[in-house]
Amino acid sequence: MREREKEAVRENLRDAGCPSEAIEKFIRLGEEEKTAEQAALLAEHRTALLRGLHENQRKIDCLDFLAFKMTKAAKAR
């Protein structure tokens, strides 16, 4: 992989929220042609992002429920 391509990959991984250690590991694995391990690293980060997304969705649902209850109570008055 040429240096320009490596920098594009680094930027993409930074944009995806990968920590610098994971980014450099991903690059190193690529240089070693360990694509299966690269894919596993990406899948691990994706899983962590999805877990965070689901946790935040649950928090939003809690707020929406409270707002709904407040609106319902106000209408009942």
XYZ file of N, CA and C in Angstrom:
231
model
N 0.853 -1.169 0.000
C 0.000 0.000 0.000
C 0.900 1.234 0.000
N 0.637 2.142 -0.890
C 1.431 3.370 -0.970
C 1.079 4.299 0.189
N 1.968 5.220 0.450
C 1.796 6.134 1.587
C 0.505 6.954 1.466
N 0.171 7.380 0.275
C -1.061 8.159 0.068
C -2.289 7.313 0.423
N -2.265 6.045 0.029
C -3.373 5.136 0.346
C -3.449 4.885 1.854
N -2.297 4.725 2.482
C -2.272 4.520 3.933
C -2.878 5.710 4.660
N -2.542 6.908 4.202
C -3.083 8.099 4.859
C -4.587 8.192 4.661
N -5.087 7.805 3.498
C -6.536 7.801 3.244
C -7.228 6.796 4.163
N -6.607 5.634 4.350
C -7.168 4.621 5.253
C -7.147 5.139 6.684
N -6.034 5.752 7.091
C -5.956 6.320 8.446
C -7.062 7.341 8.678
N -7.259 8.227 7.686
C -8.292 9.255 7.813
C -9.679 8.617 7.942
N -9.943 7.604 7.148
C -11.233 6.921 7.196
C -11.456 6.292 8.561
N -10.429 5.645 9.086
C -10.550 5.001 10.394
C -10.696 6.034 11.514
N -9.977 7.166 11.397
C -10.151 8.250 12.386
C -11.585 8.760 12.349
N -12.109 8.967 11.130
C -13.493 9.443 10.975
C -14.487 8.460 11.579
N -14.129 7.174 11.568
C -14.994 6.135 12.142
C -14.824 6.031 13.656
N -13.924 6.850 14.218
C -13.753 6.862 15.665
C -12.772 5.836 16.201
N -11.977 5.253 15.338
C -10.996 4.260 15.798
C -9.876 4.944 16.568
N -9.433 4.340 17.655
C -8.288 4.900 18.375
C -7.005 4.736 17.557
N -6.019 5.581 17.806
C -4.795 5.572 17.008
C -4.075 4.233 17.056
N -4.134 3.542 18.211
C -3.478 2.234 18.297
C -4.108 1.240 17.328
N -5.421 1.258 17.235
C -6.128 0.346 16.330
C -5.831 0.696 14.872
N -5.710 1.985 14.597
C -5.419 2.418 13.226
C -4.053 1.892 12.792
N -3.067 2.081 13.646
C -1.727 1.626 13.295
C -1.655 0.099 13.215
N -2.401 -0.574 14.070
C -2.454 -2.039 13.994
C -3.066 -2.467 12.666
N -4.134 -1.774 12.243
C -4.787 -2.084 10.978
C -3.806 -1.923 9.812
N -3.038 -0.830 9.822
C -2.050 -0.582 8.770
C -0.979 -1.679 8.785
N -0.497 -1.999 9.972
C 0.536 -3.040 10.096
C 0.027 -4.388 9.576
N -1.203 -4.726 9.948
C -1.792 -5.978 9.464
C -1.897 -5.980 7.944
N -2.205 -4.845 7.374
C -2.270 -4.741 5.917
C -0.917 -4.973 5.274
N 0.106 -4.398 5.888
C 1.459 -4.602 5.365
C 1.870 -6.066 5.460
N 1.345 -6.758 6.454
C 1.639 -8.183 6.636
C 0.665 -9.076 5.860
N -0.235 -8.429 5.104
C -1.249 -9.115 4.290
C -2.145 -10.023 5.125
N -2.486 -9.564 6.301
C -3.378 -10.311 7.197
C -4.781 -9.699 7.129
N -5.407 -9.897 5.976
C -6.702 -9.268 5.734
C -7.804 -9.810 6.643
N -7.730 -11.073 7.005
C -8.754 -11.626 7.906
C -8.685 -10.936 9.265
N -7.468 -10.667 9.737
C -7.321 -9.979 11.016
C -7.744 -8.513 10.903
N -7.509 -7.906 9.742
C -7.989 -6.541 9.519
C -9.518 -6.517 9.588
N -10.143 -7.477 8.917
C -11.601 -7.547 8.912
C -12.135 -7.749 10.331
N -11.457 -8.557 11.115
C -11.883 -8.786 12.495
C -11.772 -7.508 13.312
N -10.723 -6.737 13.086
C -10.543 -5.466 13.790
C -11.669 -4.491 13.445
N -12.018 -4.427 12.166
C -13.127 -3.567 11.742
C -14.448 -4.028 12.351
N -14.681 -5.329 12.355
C -15.924 -5.872 12.903
C -16.028 -5.582 14.392
N -14.914 -5.674 15.097
C -14.904 -5.391 16.532
C -15.274 -3.931 16.801
N -14.698 -3.023 16.020
C -15.018 -1.598 16.220
C -16.472 -1.318 15.836
N -16.938 -1.942 14.772
C -18.334 -1.762 14.340
C -19.295 -2.231 15.431
N -18.986 -3.359 16.041
C -19.821 -3.885 17.125
C -19.862 -2.913 18.295
N -18.714 -2.348 18.632
C -18.666 -1.380 19.732
C -19.494 -0.140 19.400
N -19.416 0.324 18.161
C -20.209 1.487 17.755
C -21.702 1.181 17.827
N -22.098 0.002 17.362
C -23.511 -0.382 17.411
C -24.009 -0.499 18.851
N -23.169 -1.047 19.714
C -23.544 -1.159 21.129
C -23.817 0.239 21.707
N -22.939 1.182 21.394
C -23.139 2.556 21.855
C -24.402 3.176 21.279
N -24.650 2.897 20.008
C -25.857 3.402 19.356
C -27.103 2.876 20.053
N -27.117 1.590 20.351
C -28.281 0.989 21.013
C -28.459 1.528 22.429
N -27.357 1.748 23.122
C -27.448 2.321 24.474
C -28.032 3.733 24.411
N -27.586 4.516 23.442
C -28.115 5.872 23.303
C -29.570 5.868 22.852
N -29.948 4.917 22.003
C -31.343 4.814 21.583
C -32.242 4.510 22.776
N -31.779 3.638 23.672
C -32.553 3.321 24.871
C -32.739 4.581 25.729
N -31.710 5.401 25.839
C -31.803 6.638 26.622
C -32.799 7.605 25.984
N -32.767 7.696 24.659
C -33.717 8.554 23.946
C -35.136 8.052 24.156
N -35.321 6.739 24.105
C -36.644 6.155 24.341
C -37.164 6.514 25.736
N -36.278 6.510 26.726
C -36.674 6.883 28.087
C -37.145 8.336 28.133
N -36.400 9.218 27.474
C -36.792 10.629 27.443
C -38.113 10.816 26.699
N -38.276 10.129 25.582
C -39.519 10.220 24.815
C -40.709 9.736 25.644
N -40.509 8.664 26.403
C -41.590 8.148 27.235
C -41.973 9.160 28.303
N -40.972 9.770 28.936
C -41.257 10.771 29.961
C -41.990 11.970 29.368
N -41.551 12.431 28.198
C -42.224 13.553 27.534
C -43.666 13.185 27.184
N -43.884 11.949 26.732
C -45.228 11.481 26.417
C -46.113 11.504 27.664
N -45.584 10.984 28.784
C -46.356 10.956 30.030
C -46.698 12.363 30.494
N -45.743 13.285 30.344
C -45.991 14.670 30.757
C -47.076 15.308 29.901
N -47.023 15.070 28.594
C -48.035 15.608 27.691
C -49.401 15.024 27.999
N -49.446 13.723 28.264
C -50.701 13.051 28.582
C -51.288 13.596 29.888
N -50.432 13.824 30.886
C -50.883 14.356 32.163
C -51.402 15.785 32.007
N -50.738 16.571 31.186
C -51.167 17.960 30.975
C -52.516 18.014 30.274
N -52.770 17.098 29.349
C -54.044 17.054 28.636
C -55.177 16.596 29.550
N -54.859 15.801 30.540
C -55.854 15.261 31.448
C -56.358 16.314 32.427
N -55.655 17.384 32.568
C -56.056 18.443 33.525
C -57.187 19.275 33.025
